[in-house]
CSV table of N, CA, C and O and ligand atoms in Angstrom, one decimal:
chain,number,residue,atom,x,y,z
A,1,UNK,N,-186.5,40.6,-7.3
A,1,UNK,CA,-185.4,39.9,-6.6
A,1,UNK,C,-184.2,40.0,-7.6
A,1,UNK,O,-184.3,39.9,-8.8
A,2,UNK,N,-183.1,40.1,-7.0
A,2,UNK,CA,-182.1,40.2,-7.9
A,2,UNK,C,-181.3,38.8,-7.5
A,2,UNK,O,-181.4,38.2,-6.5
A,3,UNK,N,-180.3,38.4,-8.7
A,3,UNK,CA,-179.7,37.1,-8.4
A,3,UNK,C,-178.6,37.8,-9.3
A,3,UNK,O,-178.7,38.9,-9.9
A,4,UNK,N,-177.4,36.6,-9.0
A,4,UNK,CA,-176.2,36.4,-9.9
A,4,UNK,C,-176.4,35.2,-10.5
A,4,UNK,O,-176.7,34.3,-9.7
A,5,UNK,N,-176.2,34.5,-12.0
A,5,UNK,CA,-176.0,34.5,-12.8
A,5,UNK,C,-175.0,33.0,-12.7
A,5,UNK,O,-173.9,33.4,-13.2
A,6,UNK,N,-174.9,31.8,-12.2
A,6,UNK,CA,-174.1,31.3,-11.6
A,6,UNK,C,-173.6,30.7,-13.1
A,6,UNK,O,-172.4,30.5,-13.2
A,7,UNK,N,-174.5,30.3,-14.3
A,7,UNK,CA,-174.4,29.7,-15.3
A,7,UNK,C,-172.9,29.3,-15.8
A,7,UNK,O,-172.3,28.3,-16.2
A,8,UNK,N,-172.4,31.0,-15.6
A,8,UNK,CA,-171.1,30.8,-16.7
A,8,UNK,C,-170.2,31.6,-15.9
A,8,UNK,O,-170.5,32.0,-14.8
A,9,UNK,N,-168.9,31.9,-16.4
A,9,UNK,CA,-167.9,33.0,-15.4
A,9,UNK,C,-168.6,34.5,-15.2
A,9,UNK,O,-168.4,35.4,-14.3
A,10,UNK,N,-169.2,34.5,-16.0
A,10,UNK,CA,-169.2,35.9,-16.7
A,10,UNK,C,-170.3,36.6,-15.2
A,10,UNK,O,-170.2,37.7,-14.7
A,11,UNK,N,-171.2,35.5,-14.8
A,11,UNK,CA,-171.8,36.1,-13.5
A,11,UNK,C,-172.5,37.4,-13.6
A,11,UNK,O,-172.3,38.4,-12.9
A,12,UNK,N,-173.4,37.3,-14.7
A,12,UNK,CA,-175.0,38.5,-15.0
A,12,UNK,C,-175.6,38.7,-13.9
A,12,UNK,O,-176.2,37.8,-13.3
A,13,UNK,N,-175.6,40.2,-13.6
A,13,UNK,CA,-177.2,40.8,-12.2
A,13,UNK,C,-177.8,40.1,-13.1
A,13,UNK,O,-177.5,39.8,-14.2
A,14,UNK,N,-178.9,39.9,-12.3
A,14,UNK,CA,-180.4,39.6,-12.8
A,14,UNK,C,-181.6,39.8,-12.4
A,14,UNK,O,-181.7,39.1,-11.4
A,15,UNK,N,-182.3,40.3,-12.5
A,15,UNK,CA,-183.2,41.2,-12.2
A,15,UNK,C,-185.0,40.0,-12.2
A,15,UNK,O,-185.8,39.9,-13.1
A,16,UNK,N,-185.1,39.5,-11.3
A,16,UNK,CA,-186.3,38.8,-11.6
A,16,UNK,C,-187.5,39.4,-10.7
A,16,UNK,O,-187.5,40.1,-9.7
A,17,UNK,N,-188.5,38.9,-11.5
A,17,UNK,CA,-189.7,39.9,-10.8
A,17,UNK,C,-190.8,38.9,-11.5
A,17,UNK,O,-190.4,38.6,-12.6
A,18,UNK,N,-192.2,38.3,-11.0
A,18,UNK,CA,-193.2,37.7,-11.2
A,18,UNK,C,-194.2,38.6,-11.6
A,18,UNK,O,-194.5,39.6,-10.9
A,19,UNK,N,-194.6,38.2,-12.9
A,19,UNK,CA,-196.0,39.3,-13.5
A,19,UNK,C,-197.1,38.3,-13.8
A,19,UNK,O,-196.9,37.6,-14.7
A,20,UNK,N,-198.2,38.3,-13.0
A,20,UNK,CA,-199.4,37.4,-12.9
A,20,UNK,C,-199.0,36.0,-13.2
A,20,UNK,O,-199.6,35.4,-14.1
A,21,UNK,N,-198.2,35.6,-12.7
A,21,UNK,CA,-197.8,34.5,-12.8
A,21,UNK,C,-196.5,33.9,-13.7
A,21,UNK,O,-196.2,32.7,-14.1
A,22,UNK,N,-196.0,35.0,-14.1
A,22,UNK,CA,-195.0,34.8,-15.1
A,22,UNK,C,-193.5,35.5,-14.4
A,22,UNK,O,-193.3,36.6,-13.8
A,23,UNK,N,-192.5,34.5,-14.7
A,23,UNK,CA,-191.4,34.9,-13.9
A,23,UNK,C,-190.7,36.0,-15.3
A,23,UNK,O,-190.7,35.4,-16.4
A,24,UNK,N,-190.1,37.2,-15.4
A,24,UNK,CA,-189.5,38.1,-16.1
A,24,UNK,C,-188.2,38.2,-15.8
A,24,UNK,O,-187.9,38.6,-14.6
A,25,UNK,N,-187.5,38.1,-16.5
A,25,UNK,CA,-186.0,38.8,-16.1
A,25,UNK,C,-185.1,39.3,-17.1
A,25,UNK,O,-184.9,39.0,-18.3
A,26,UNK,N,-184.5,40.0,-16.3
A,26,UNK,CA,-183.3,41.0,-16.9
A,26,UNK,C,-182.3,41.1,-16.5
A,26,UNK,O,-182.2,40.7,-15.3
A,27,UNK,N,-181.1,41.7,-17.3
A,27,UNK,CA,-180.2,41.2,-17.0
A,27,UNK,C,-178.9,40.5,-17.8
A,27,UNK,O,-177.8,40.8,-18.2
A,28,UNK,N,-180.0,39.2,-17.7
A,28,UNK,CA,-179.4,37.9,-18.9
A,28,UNK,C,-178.4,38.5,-20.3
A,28,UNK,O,-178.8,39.3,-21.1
A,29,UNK,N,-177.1,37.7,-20.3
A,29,UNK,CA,-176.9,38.3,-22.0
A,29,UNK,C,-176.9,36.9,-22.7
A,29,UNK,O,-176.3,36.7,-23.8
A,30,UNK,N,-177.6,35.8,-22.1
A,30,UNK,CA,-177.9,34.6,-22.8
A,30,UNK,C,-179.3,34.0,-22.5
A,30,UNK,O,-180.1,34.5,-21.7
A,31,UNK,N,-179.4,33.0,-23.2
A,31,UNK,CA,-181.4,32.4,-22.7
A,31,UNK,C,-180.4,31.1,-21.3
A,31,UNK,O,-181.1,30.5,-20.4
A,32,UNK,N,-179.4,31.0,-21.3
A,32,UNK,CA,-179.2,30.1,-19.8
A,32,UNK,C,-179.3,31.2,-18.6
A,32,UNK,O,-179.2,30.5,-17.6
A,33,UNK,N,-179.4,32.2,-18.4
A,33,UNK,CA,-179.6,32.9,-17.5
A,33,UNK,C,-180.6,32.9,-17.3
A,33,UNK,O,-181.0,32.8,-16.1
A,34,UNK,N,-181.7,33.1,-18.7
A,34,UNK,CA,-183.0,32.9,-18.1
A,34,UNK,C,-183.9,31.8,-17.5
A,34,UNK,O,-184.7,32.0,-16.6
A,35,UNK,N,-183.5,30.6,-18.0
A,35,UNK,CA,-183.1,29.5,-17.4
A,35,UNK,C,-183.0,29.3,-16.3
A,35,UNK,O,-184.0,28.8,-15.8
A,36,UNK,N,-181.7,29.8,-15.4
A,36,UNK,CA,-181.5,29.7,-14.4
A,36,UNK,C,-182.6,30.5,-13.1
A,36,UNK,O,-182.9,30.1,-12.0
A,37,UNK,N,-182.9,31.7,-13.9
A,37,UNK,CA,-183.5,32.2,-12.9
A,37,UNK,C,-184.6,31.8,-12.7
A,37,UNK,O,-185.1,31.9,-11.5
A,38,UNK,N,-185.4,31.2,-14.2
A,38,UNK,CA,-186.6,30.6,-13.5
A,38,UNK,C,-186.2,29.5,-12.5
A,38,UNK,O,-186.6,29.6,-11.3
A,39,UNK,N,-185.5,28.4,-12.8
A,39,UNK,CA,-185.6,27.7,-11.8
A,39,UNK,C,-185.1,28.2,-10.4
A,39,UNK,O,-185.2,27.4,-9.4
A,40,UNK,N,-184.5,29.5,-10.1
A,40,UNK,CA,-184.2,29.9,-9.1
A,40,UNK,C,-185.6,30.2,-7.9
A,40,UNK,O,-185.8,30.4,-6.7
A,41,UNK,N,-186.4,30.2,-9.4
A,41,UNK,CA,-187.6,30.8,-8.9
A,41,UNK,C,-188.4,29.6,-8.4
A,41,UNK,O,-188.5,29.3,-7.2
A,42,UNK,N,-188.8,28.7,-9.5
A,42,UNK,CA,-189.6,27.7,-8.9
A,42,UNK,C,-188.7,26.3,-8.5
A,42,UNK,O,-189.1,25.7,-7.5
A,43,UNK,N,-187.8,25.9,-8.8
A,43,UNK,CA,-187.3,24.4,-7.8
A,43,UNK,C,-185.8,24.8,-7.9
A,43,UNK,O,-185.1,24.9,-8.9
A,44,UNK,N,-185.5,25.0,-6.5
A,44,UNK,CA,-183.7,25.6,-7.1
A,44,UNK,C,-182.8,24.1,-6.6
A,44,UNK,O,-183.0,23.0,-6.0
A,45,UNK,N,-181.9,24.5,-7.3
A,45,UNK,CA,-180.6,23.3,-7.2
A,45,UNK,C,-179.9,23.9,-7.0
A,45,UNK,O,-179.8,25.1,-7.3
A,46,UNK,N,-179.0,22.7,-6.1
A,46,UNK,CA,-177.1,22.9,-5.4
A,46,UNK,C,-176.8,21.5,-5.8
A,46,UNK,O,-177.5,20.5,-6.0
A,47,UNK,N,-175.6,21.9,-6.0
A,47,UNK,CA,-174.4,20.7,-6.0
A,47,UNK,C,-174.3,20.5,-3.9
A,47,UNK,O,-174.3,21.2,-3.0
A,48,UNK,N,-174.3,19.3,-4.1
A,48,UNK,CA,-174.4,19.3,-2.6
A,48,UNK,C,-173.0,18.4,-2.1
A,48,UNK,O,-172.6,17.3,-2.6
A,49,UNK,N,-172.3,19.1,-1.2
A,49,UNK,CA,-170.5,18.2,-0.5
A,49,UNK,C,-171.1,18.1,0.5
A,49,UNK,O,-172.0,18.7,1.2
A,50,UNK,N,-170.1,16.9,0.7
A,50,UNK,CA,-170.3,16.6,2.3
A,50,UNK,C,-169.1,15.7,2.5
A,50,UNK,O,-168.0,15.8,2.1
A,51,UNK,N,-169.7,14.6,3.5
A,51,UNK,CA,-168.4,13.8,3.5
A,51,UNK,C,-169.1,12.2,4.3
A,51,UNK,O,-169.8,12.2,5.3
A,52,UNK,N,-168.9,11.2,3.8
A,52,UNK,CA,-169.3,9.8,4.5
A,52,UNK,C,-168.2,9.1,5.1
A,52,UNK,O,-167.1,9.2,4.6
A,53,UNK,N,-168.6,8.0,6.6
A,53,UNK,CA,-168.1,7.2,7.1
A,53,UNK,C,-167.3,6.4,6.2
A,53,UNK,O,-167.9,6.0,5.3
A,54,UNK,N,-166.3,6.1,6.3
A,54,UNK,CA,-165.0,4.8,5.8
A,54,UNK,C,-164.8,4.1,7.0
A,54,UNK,O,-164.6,4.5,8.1
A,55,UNK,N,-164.9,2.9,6.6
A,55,UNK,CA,-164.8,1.7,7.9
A,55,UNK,C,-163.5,1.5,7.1
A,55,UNK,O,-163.5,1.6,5.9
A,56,UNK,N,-162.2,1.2,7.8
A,56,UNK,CA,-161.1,0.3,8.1
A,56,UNK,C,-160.0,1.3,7.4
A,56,UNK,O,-158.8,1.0,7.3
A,57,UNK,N,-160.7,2.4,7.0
A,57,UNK,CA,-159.6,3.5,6.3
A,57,UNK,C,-159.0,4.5,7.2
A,57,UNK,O,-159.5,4.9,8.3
A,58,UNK,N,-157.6,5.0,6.5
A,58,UNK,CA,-157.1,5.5,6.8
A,58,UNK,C,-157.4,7.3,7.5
A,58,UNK,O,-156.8,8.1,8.3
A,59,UNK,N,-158.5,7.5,7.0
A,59,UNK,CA,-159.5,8.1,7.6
A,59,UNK,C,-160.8,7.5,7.7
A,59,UNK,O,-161.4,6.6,7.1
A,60,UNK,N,-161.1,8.5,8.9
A,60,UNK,CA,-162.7,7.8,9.1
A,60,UNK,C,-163.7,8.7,8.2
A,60,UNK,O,-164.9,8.7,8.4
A,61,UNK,N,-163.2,9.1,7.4
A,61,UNK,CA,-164.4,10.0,6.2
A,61,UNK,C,-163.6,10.4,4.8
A,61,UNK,O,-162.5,10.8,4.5
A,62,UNK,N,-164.9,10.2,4.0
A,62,UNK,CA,-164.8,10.5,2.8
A,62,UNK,C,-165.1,11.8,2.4
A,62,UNK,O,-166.2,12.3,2.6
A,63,UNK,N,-164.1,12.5,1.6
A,63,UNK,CA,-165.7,13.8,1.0
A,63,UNK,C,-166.3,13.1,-0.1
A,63,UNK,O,-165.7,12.1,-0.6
A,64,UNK,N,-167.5,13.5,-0.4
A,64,UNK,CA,-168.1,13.5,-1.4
A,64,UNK,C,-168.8,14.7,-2.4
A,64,UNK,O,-168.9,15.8,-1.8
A,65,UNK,N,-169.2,14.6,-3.6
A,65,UNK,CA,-170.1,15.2,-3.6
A,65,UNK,C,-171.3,15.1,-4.9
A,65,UNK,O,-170.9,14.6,-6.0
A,66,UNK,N,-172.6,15.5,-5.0
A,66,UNK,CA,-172.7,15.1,-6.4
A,66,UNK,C,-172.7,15.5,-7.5
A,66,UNK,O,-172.6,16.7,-7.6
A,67,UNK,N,-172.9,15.0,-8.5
A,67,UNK,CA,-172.3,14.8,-9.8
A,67,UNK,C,-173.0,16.0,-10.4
A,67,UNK,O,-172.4,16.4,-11.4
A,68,UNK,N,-174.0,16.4,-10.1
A,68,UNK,CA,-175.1,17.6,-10.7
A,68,UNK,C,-175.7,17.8,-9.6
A,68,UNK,O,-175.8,17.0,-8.8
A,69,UNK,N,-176.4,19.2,-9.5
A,69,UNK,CA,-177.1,19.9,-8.7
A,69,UNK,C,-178.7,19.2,-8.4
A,69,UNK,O,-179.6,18.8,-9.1
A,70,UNK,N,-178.5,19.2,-7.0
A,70,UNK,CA,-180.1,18.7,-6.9
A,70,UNK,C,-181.0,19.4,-6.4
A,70,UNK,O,-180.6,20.5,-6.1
A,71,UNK,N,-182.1,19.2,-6.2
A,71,UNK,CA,-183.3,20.1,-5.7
A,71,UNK,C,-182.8,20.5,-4.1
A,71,UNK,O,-182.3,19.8,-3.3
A,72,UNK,N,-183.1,22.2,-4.1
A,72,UNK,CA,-182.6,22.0,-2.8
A,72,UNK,C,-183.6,21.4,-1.6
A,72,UNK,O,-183.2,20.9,-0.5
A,73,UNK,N,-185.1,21.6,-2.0
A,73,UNK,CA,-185.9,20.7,-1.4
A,73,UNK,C,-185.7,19.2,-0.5
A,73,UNK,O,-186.2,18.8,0.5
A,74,UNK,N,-184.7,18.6,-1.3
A,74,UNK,CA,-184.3,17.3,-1.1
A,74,UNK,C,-183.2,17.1,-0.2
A,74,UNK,O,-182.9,16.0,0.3
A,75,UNK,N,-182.6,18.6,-0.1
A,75,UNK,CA,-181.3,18.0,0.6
A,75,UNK,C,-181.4,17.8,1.8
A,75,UNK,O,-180.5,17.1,2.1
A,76,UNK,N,-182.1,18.1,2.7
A,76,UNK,CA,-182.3,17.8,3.9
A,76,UNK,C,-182.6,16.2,4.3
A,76,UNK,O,-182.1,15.6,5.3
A,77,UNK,N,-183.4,15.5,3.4
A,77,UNK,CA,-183.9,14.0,3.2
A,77,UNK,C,-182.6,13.5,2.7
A,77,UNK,O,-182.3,12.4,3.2
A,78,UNK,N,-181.8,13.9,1.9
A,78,UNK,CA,-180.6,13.5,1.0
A,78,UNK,C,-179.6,13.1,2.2
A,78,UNK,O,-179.0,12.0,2.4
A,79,UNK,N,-179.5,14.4,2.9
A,79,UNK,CA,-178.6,14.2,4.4
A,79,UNK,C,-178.8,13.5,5.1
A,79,UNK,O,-177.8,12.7,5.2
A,80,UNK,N,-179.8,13.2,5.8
A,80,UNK,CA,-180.4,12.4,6.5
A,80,UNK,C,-179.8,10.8,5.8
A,80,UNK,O,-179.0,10.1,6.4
A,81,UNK,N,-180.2,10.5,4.9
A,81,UNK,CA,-179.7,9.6,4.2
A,81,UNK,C,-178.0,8.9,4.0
A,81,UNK,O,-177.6,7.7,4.1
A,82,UNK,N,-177.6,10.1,3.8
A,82,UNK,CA,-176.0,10.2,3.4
A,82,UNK,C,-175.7,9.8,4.8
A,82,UNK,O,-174.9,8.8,4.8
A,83,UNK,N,-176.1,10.2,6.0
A,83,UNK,CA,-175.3,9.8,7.4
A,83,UNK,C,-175.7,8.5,7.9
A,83,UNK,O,-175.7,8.1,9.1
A,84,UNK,N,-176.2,7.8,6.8
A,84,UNK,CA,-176.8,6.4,7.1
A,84,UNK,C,-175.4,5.6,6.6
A,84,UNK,O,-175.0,4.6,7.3
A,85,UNK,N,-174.7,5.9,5.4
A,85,UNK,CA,-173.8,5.6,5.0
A,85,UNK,C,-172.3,5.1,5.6
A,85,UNK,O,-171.8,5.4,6.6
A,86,UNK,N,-171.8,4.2,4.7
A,86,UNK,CA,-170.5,3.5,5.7
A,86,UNK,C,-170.2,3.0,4.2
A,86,UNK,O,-171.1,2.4,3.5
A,87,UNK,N,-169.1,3.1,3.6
A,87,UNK,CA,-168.5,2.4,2.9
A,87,UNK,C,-166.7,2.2,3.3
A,87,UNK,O,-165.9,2.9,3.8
A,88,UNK,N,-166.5,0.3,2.6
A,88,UNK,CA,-165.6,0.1,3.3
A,88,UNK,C,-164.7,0.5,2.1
A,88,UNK,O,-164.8,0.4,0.8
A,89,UNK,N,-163.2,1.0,3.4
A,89,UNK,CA,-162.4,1.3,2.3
A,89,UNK,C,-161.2,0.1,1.6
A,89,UNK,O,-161.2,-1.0,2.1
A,90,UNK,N,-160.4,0.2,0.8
A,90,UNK,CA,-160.0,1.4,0.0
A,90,UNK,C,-161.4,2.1,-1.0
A,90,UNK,O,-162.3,1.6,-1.6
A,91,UNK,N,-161.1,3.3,-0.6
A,91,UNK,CA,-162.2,4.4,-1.3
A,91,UNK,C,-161.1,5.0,-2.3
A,91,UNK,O,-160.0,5.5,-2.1
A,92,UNK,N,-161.6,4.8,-3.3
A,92,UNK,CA,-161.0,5.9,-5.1
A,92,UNK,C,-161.8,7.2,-5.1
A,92,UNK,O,-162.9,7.3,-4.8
A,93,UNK,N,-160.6,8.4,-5.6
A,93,UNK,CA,-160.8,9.6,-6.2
A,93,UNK,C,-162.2,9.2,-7.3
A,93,UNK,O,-161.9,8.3,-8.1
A,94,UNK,N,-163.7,9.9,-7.2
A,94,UNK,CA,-164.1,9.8,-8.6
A,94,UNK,C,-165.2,8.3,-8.2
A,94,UNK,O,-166.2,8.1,-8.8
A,95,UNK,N,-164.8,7.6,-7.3
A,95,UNK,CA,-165.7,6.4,-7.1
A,95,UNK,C,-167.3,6.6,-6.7
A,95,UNK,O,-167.8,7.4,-5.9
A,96,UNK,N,-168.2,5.6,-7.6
A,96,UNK,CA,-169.4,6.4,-7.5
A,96,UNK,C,-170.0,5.8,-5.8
A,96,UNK,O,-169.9,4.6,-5.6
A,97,UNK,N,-170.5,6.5,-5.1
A,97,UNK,CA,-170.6,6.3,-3.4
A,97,UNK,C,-172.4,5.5,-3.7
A,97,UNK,O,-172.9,4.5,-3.2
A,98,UNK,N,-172.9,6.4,-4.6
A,98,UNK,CA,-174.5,6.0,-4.7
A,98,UNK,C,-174.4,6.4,-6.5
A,98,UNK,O,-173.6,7.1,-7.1
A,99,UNK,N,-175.6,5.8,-6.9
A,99,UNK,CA,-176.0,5.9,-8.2
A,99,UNK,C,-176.6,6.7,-8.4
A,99,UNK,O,-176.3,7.3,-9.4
A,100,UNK,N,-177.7,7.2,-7.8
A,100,UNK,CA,-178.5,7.6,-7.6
A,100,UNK,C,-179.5,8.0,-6.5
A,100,UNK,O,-180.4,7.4,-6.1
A,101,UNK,N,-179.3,8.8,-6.3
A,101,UNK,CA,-179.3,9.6,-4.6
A,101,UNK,C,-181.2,10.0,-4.3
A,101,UNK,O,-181.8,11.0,-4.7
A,102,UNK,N,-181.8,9.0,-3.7
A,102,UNK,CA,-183.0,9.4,-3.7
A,102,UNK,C,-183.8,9.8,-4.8
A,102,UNK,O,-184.5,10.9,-4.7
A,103,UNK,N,-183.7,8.7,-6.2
A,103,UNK,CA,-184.2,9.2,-7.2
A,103,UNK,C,-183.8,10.4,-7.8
A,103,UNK,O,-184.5,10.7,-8.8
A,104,UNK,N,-182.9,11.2,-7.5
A,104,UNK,CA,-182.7,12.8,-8.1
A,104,UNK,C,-181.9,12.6,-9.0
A,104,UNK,O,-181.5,13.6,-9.5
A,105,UNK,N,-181.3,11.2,-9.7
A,105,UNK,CA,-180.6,11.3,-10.7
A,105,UNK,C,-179.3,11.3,-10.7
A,105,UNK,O,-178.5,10.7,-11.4
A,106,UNK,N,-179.3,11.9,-9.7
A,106,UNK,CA,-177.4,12.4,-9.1
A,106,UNK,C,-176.6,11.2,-8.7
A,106,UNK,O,-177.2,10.1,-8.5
A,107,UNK,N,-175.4,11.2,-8.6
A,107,UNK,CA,-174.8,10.4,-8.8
A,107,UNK,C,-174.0,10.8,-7.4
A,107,UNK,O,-173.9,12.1,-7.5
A,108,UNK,N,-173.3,10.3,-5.9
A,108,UNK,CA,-172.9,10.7,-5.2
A,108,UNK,C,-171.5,10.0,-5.3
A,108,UNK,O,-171.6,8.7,-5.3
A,109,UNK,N,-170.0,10.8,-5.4
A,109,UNK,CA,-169.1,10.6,-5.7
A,109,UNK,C,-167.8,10.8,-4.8
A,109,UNK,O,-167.8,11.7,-4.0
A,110,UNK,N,-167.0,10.2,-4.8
A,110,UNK,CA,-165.7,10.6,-3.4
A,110,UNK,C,-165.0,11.5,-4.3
A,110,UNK,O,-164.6,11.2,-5.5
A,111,UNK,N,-165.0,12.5,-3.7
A,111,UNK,CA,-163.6,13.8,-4.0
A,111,UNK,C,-162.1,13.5,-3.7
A,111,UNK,O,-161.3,14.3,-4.2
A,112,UNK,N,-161.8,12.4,-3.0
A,112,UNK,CA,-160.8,12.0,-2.7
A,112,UNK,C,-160.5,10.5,-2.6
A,112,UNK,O,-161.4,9.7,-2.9
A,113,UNK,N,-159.1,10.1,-2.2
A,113,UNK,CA,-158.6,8.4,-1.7
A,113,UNK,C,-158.7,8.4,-0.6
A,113,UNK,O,-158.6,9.3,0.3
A,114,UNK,N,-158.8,7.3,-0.5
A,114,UNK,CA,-159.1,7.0,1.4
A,114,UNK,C,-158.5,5.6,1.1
A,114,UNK,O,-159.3,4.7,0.6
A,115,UNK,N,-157.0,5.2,1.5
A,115,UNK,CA,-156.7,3.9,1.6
A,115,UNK,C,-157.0,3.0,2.7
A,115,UNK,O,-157.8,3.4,3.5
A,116,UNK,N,-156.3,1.7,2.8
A,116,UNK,CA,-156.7,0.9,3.7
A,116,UNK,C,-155.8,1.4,5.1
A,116,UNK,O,-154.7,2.0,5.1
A,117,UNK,N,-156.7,1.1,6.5
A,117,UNK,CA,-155.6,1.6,7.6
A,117,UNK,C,-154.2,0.5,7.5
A,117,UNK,O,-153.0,0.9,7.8
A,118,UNK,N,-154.4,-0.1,7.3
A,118,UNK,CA,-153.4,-1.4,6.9
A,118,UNK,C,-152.0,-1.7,5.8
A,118,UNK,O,-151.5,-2.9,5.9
B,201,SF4,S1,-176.7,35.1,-18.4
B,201,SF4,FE1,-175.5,33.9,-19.8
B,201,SF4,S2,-173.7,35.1,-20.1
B,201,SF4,FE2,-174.7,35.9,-18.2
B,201,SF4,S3,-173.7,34.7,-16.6
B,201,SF4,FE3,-175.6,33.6,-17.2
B,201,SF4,S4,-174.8,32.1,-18.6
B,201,SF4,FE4,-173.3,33.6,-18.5
C-alpha cells in the first residue's frame, strides 16, 4: 500500500506492506512517518469538522471541530452524537462544545462566533 506521509509539510511516499504480521515501511525520512503508517495500518485517525445546532444565534450552526484526531472507527457513533447537540448561543471562537467526545479524549471546539440573534 502506498500512503503520503501527512506528519509534516514535507509529505513522504510511503511504501507499506505487512510481513507475517509485521507492518514494514519505506519511504520515511523520520521514525514519525513510521509511526503514522503503522497506525494507518492498524486504527487510523482524522481530525473530524462539522458543524452543531445554535438555539437563539445568529446563525442556526456552529462549525466545529476536534482538537486532535480520532479513531476513524468512532466517527460514525461520534456523528450520530454530535447531531444530538444544541448549544445556546452566544457561541466563542475556540469555545470547548464537549470535553471529551465519547471517551476519545478529544475535545470538540467552535471554529467560529455565533452571537446572540438579539
Ligand atoms: S516521514 Fe517524517 S519527514 Fe517525511 S513527511 Fe513524515 S514526518 Fe515529515
Amino acid at each position: 500500500m502506498r500512503l503520503v506521509c501527512i506528519a509534516c509539510p514535507l509529505g513522504c511516499e510511503l511504501l507499506v506492506r505487512e510481513d507475517s504480521g509485521r507492518v514494514l515501511v519505506q519511504g520515511n525520512r523520520c521514525t514519525r512517518g513510521e509511526a503514522y503508517a503503522r497506525e494507518e495500518m492498524t486504527d487510523p485517525k482524522r481530525v473530524l469538522a462539522t458543524s452543531v445546532k445554535v438555539l437563539g444565534g445568529d446563525y442556526p450552526l456552529v462549525s466545529v471541530r476536534t482538537d486532535r484526531p480520532v479513531p476513524k472507527r468512532l466517527i460514525p457513533e461520534i456523528m450520530a452524537f454530535i447531531r444530538t447537540l444544541r448549544v445556546e448561543a452566544p457561541v466563542e471562537l475556540g469555545q470547548i462544545i464537549v470535553e471529551d467526545l465519547l471517551g476519545s479524549g478529544a475535545k470538540l471546539l467552535a471554529t467560529r462566533t455565533v452571537r446572540r440573534a438579539d
